C-alpha positions as MATLAB code, in Angstrom:
seq = 'XXXXXXXXXXXXXXXXXXXXXXXXXXXXXXXXXXXXXXXXXXXXXXXXXXXXXXXXXXXXXXXXXXXXXXXXXXXXXXXXXXXXXXXXXXXXXXXX';
ca = [
      39.066   17.639  164.644;
      36.803   18.429  161.759;
      33.373   19.992  161.753;
      31.553   23.288  161.587;
      33.798   26.251  162.462;
      31.680   27.217  165.471;
      32.059   23.713  166.905;
      35.820   23.748  166.347;
      36.094   27.198  167.953;
      34.358   26.134  171.138;
      36.090   22.759  171.279;
      39.384   24.656  171.257;
      38.130   26.973  174.003;
      37.352   23.915  176.139;
      40.673   22.148  175.541;
      42.978   25.172  175.790;
      42.892   25.651  179.600;
      43.843   21.991  180.010;
      46.688   22.294  177.485;
      45.212   19.500  175.382;
      46.712   19.674  171.872;
      43.833   20.304  169.483;
      44.266   20.352  165.736;
      41.588   21.836  163.528;
      41.217   20.504  159.993;
      40.091   23.433  157.864;
      39.892   21.587  154.543;
      36.207   22.486  154.171;
      37.088   26.086  153.230;
      39.388   25.167  150.323;
      38.288   25.970  146.779;
      41.031   25.400  144.208;
      43.772   23.742  146.265;
      46.597   25.820  144.761;
      46.757   28.949  146.915;
      45.871   31.108  143.898;
      42.293   32.141  144.736;
      42.817   33.073  148.396;
      39.435   31.686  149.453;
      41.057   29.541  152.110;
      43.061   32.374  153.678;
      42.968   32.176  157.457;
      44.878   33.783  160.311;
      46.786   31.317  162.473;
      48.942   32.593  165.298;
      48.662   36.133  163.937;
      50.004   35.138  160.508;
      48.134   34.689  157.257;
      48.025   31.086  156.080;
      46.458   29.365  153.109;
      44.701   26.163  154.115;
      45.356   24.458  150.783;
      49.105   25.160  150.853;
      50.043   25.483  154.531;
      47.488   23.108  156.022;
      44.819   21.875  156.184;
      45.533   20.987  159.829;
      46.470   23.773  162.239;
      46.829   24.236  165.972;
      43.216   25.045  166.784;
      44.236   27.263  169.670;
      45.965   29.577  167.179;
      43.205   29.787  164.541;
      41.180   33.004  164.336;
      37.811   31.274  163.988;
      35.848   34.539  164.214;
      37.641   35.945  161.174;
      37.218   32.669  159.313;
      33.484   32.533  160.012;
      33.030   36.182  158.991;
      34.748   35.481  155.670;
      32.479   32.471  155.100;
      29.409   34.690  155.528;
      30.742   37.281  153.070;
      28.918   35.863  150.049;
      25.653   34.760  151.675;
      23.521   37.286  149.725;
      24.966   36.093  146.397;
      24.566   32.451  147.412;
      20.926   33.035  148.313;
      20.283   34.834  145.022;
      21.870   31.993  143.034;
      19.852   29.412  144.964;
      16.599   31.318  144.406;
      17.316   31.714  140.685;
      18.132   28.043  140.388;
      15.002   26.913  142.185;
      12.777   29.267  140.187;
      14.165   28.078  136.857;
      15.708   31.479  136.016;
      19.280   30.290  136.281;
      21.488   27.364  135.469;
      20.967   24.649  138.026;
      22.108   21.088  137.657;
      20.983   18.426  140.071;
      22.467   14.979  140.276;
];
């Protein structure tokens, strides 16, 4: 499945008791696709994996979605600042 992490987390919680194989596609968290930046690091089955090298599909029942979502929120303040600067004309912002 593919979608927002919170949706994938709860889909896996629903399918796990019924032993329904559920694969989560985590390609949305990849940045450079080489494993060099570490942005797509995720814990799967207690082991660190890089989505761009080891995935992007993983057994959804083994993915630590809480950790993944926490890492995605890590840069929210900087993202908001960049967005505000862009919209105010005080920063580089290119629209297509």
